[in-house]
């Protein structure tokens, strides 16, 4: 959500439902899901607990809606790189990597909202966990599609390797184990793309084992 204006003046202009979501987002990110009560969300949104339940039937429903907002930001990154680099899937892949790399400094302070939420939601039937799993599956399909468009060998394997790097970089940044994580991430993803790029065939060079004209 936008953070250009000071929070009190910005929140005062929002409709009640948006004020609640804004407050929940800040509290969930800073303190975690389980530690935050509906009452705390109501107080930060400058409303009542009853009003929260009027817009969201349960706290779980509010958490799930927050996860949908976060997921939409990531999906928007796919749309943005496709618009910025039309017809250039390799550049789109690197654009996605750059989106993650540039977001790592924020993760170092708060952590990845998906990783944090999964750790707090072990029950796979929880609506917010289902949102995360559906988002991740959709994101993987889109990345596999980009790898296929780029002509990479074994697009599913290439997408898996890129996903491991993107998600691993976020975890390593969160725990502070790797320095220059963004720079290293970009280098590794570029290496994956290069390794899966099919070799260039020299059409003027005879194939190995091809028959040669008889001489004599």
Coordinates of C-alpha atoms in Angstrom, one line a residue:
X1 CA 0.0 0.0 0.0
X2 CA 1.1 3.6 -0.6
X3 CA 3.4 5.1 2.1
X4 CA 4.2 8.5 0.6
X5 CA 2.0 10.5 3.0
X6 CA 2.3 10.4 6.8
X7 CA 0.2 7.5 8.1
X8 CA -2.3 9.5 10.3
X9 CA -3.2 11.9 7.5
X10 CA -3.2 9.1 4.9
X11 CA -5.3 6.7 6.9
X12 CA -7.9 9.3 7.8
X13 CA -8.8 9.6 4.1
X14 CA -9.3 5.9 3.6
X15 CA -12.7 4.2 3.7
X16 CA -13.2 2.0 6.8
X17 CA -12.4 -1.3 5.1
X18 CA -9.2 0.1 3.6
X19 CA -8.2 1.5 7.0
X20 CA -8.6 -1.9 8.6
X21 CA -6.5 -3.6 5.8
X22 CA -3.9 -0.9 6.1
X23 CA -3.6 -1.4 9.9
X24 CA -3.6 -5.2 9.6
X25 CA -0.8 -5.0 7.0
X26 CA 1.4 -3.0 9.2
X27 CA 0.8 -5.0 12.3
X28 CA 1.1 -8.4 10.6
X29 CA 4.3 -7.4 8.9
X30 CA 5.9 -5.9 12.1
X31 CA 4.6 -8.3 14.8
X32 CA 3.4 -11.4 13.1
X33 CA -0.1 -12.9 12.6
X34 CA -0.7 -14.7 15.8
X35 CA 0.6 -11.9 18.1
X36 CA -1.8 -9.4 16.7
X37 CA -5.4 -9.3 18.0
X38 CA -8.5 -8.0 16.3
X39 CA -8.7 -5.4 19.0
X40 CA -5.2 -4.1 18.2
X41 CA -6.1 -3.9 14.5
X42 CA -9.3 -2.0 15.4
X43 CA -7.4 0.5 17.5
X44 CA -4.7 1.1 14.9
X45 CA -7.4 1.6 12.2
X46 CA -9.2 4.0 14.6
X47 CA -12.4 2.0 14.5
X48 CA -14.1 -0.7 16.6
X49 CA -13.7 -4.4 16.9
X50 CA -17.4 -4.7 15.8
X51 CA -16.6 -2.8 12.6
X52 CA -13.7 -5.1 11.8
X53 CA -16.0 -8.1 12.0
X54 CA -18.5 -6.3 9.9
X55 CA -16.1 -6.1 7.0
X56 CA -14.2 -9.4 7.7
X57 CA -16.1 -12.3 9.2
X58 CA -13.1 -13.7 11.0
X59 CA -9.5 -12.8 11.6
X60 CA -8.5 -15.6 9.3
X61 CA -10.5 -14.0 6.5
X62 CA -8.6 -10.7 7.1
X63 CA -5.2 -12.5 7.0
X64 CA -6.2 -14.1 3.7
X65 CA -7.2 -10.8 2.2
X66 CA -3.9 -9.3 3.3
X67 CA -2.1 -12.2 1.5
X68 CA -4.1 -11.6 -1.6
X69 CA -2.9 -8.0 -1.6
X70 CA 0.8 -9.1 -1.2
X71 CA 0.4 -11.7 -3.9
X72 CA -1.1 -9.2 -6.3
X73 CA 2.1 -7.0 -5.9
X74 CA 4.2 -9.9 -7.0
X75 CA 1.9 -10.8 -9.9
X76 CA 2.0 -7.2 -10.9
X77 CA 5.8 -7.5 -11.3
X78 CA 5.3 -10.2 -14.0
X79 CA 2.9 -7.9 -15.8
X80 CA 5.3 -4.9 -15.5
X81 CA 8.3 -6.7 -16.9
X82 CA 6.2 -8.1 -19.8
X83 CA 5.2 -4.5 -20.6
X84 CA 8.7 -3.1 -20.2
X85 CA 10.4 -5.8 -22.3
X86 CA 7.8 -7.0 -24.9
X87 CA 8.9 -10.0 -26.9
X88 CA 12.1 -10.3 -24.9
X89 CA 11.5 -13.2 -22.4
X90 CA 15.1 -13.4 -21.2
X91 CA 15.0 -9.7 -20.2
X92 CA 11.6 -10.3 -18.5
X93 CA 13.2 -13.1 -16.4
X94 CA 16.1 -10.8 -15.4
X95 CA 13.5 -8.1 -14.6
X96 CA 11.8 -10.4 -12.2
X97 CA 15.1 -11.2 -10.6
X98 CA 15.8 -7.5 -10.3
X99 CA 12.4 -6.9 -8.6
X100 CA 13.3 -9.4 -5.9
X101 CA 16.9 -8.1 -5.6
X102 CA 15.7 -4.6 -5.1
X103 CA 13.2 -5.7 -2.5
X104 CA 15.8 -7.5 -0.3
X105 CA 16.7 -4.5 1.9
X106 CA 13.1 -4.3 3.1
X107 CA 13.1 -8.1 3.8
X108 CA 16.2 -7.7 5.9
X109 CA 14.1 -5.7 8.4
X110 CA 10.7 -7.4 8.2
X111 CA 11.3 -10.7 6.4
X112 CA 9.3 -12.1 3.5
X113 CA 5.6 -12.0 4.3
X114 CA 5.0 -15.3 2.6
X115 CA 7.8 -17.1 4.5
X116 CA 6.8 -15.5 7.8
X117 CA 3.1 -16.4 7.3
X118 CA 3.8 -20.0 6.3
X119 CA 5.8 -20.5 9.5
X120 CA 2.8 -19.2 11.5
X121 CA 0.2 -21.2 9.6
X122 CA 1.0 -24.9 9.7
X123 CA -2.6 -25.9 8.9
X124 CA -2.8 -26.2 5.1
X125 CA -6.5 -25.7 5.2
X126 CA -6.1 -22.1 6.6
X127 CA -7.5 -19.7 4.0
X128 CA -4.4 -17.5 4.0
X129 CA -2.1 -20.5 3.5
X130 CA -4.3 -21.6 0.5
X131 CA -3.9 -18.1 -1.0
X132 CA -0.1 -18.4 -0.6
X133 CA 0.1 -21.9 -2.2
X134 CA -2.2 -20.9 -5.1
X135 CA -0.1 -17.7 -5.7
X136 CA 3.2 -19.7 -5.6
X137 CA 1.8 -22.3 -8.1
X138 CA 0.5 -19.6 -10.4
X139 CA 3.9 -17.7 -10.2
X140 CA 5.8 -20.9 -11.1
X141 CA 3.6 -21.5 -14.1
X142 CA 4.2 -18.0 -15.3
X143 CA 8.0 -18.4 -14.9
X144 CA 8.0 -21.8 -16.7
X145 CA 6.1 -20.0 -19.5
X146 CA 8.8 -17.3 -19.7
X147 CA 11.5 -19.9 -19.8
X148 CA 9.7 -21.7 -22.6
X149 CA 9.3 -18.5 -24.5
X150 CA 13.0 -17.8 -24.1
X151 CA 13.8 -21.2 -25.7
X152 CA 15.6 -22.4 -22.6
X153 CA 16.2 -26.2 -22.5
X154 CA 13.9 -27.9 -20.0
X155 CA 11.9 -24.8 -19.0
X156 CA 10.5 -26.5 -15.8
X157 CA 14.0 -27.2 -14.6
X158 CA 15.2 -23.7 -15.4
X159 CA 12.2 -22.2 -13.6
X160 CA 12.8 -24.5 -10.6
X161 CA 16.4 -23.4 -10.3
X162 CA 15.5 -19.7 -10.6
X163 CA 12.8 -20.1 -8.0
X164 CA 15.2 -21.7 -5.6
X165 CA 17.6 -18.8 -6.0
X166 CA 14.9 -16.1 -5.7
X167 CA 13.4 -17.7 -2.5
X168 CA 16.8 -18.7 -1.1
X169 CA 18.1 -15.1 -1.5
X170 CA 15.1 -13.8 0.6
X171 CA 15.7 -16.3 3.4
X172 CA 19.4 -15.6 3.4
X173 CA 18.8 -11.9 3.5
X174 CA 16.3 -12.4 6.3
X175 CA 18.8 -14.3 8.5
X176 CA 21.8 -12.1 7.5
X177 CA 23.9 -15.0 6.4
X178 CA 24.9 -13.7 2.9
X179 CA 26.3 -10.3 2.0
X180 CA 25.7 -8.6 -1.3
X181 CA 22.7 -10.9 -1.8
X182 CA 21.0 -8.9 -4.5
X183 CA 24.2 -8.7 -6.6
X184 CA 24.8 -12.4 -6.2
X185 CA 21.2 -13.2 -7.0
X186 CA 21.4 -11.4 -10.3
X187 CA 24.6 -13.1 -11.2
X188 CA 23.3 -16.6 -10.4
X189 CA 20.0 -16.1 -12.3
X190 CA 22.0 -14.8 -15.3
X191 CA 24.2 -18.0 -15.1
X192 CA 21.1 -20.2 -15.0
X193 CA 19.7 -18.6 -18.1
X194 CA 23.0 -18.9 -19.9
X195 CA 23.4 -22.5 -19.0
X196 CA 19.9 -23.4 -20.3
X197 CA 20.2 -21.5 -23.5
X198 CA 20.5 -23.9 -26.4
X199 CA 23.8 -23.9 -28.3
X200 CA 24.1 -21.9 -31.4
X201 CA 24.4 -24.2 -34.4
X202 CA 26.9 -23.1 -37.2
X203 CA 25.0 -24.0 -40.3
X204 CA 28.2 -23.7 -42.4
X205 CA 30.0 -26.4 -40.4
X206 CA 29.4 -30.0 -41.5
X207 CA 27.8 -32.2 -38.8
X208 CA 30.0 -34.8 -37.1
X209 CA 29.8 -38.1 -39.0
X210 CA 28.2 -36.6 -42.1
X211 CA 29.2 -38.2 -45.3
X212 CA 31.8 -36.4 -47.5
X213 CA 31.9 -36.5 -51.3
X214 CA 34.1 -39.2 -52.6
X215 CA 37.4 -38.2 -54.1
X216 CA 39.8 -40.1 -56.3

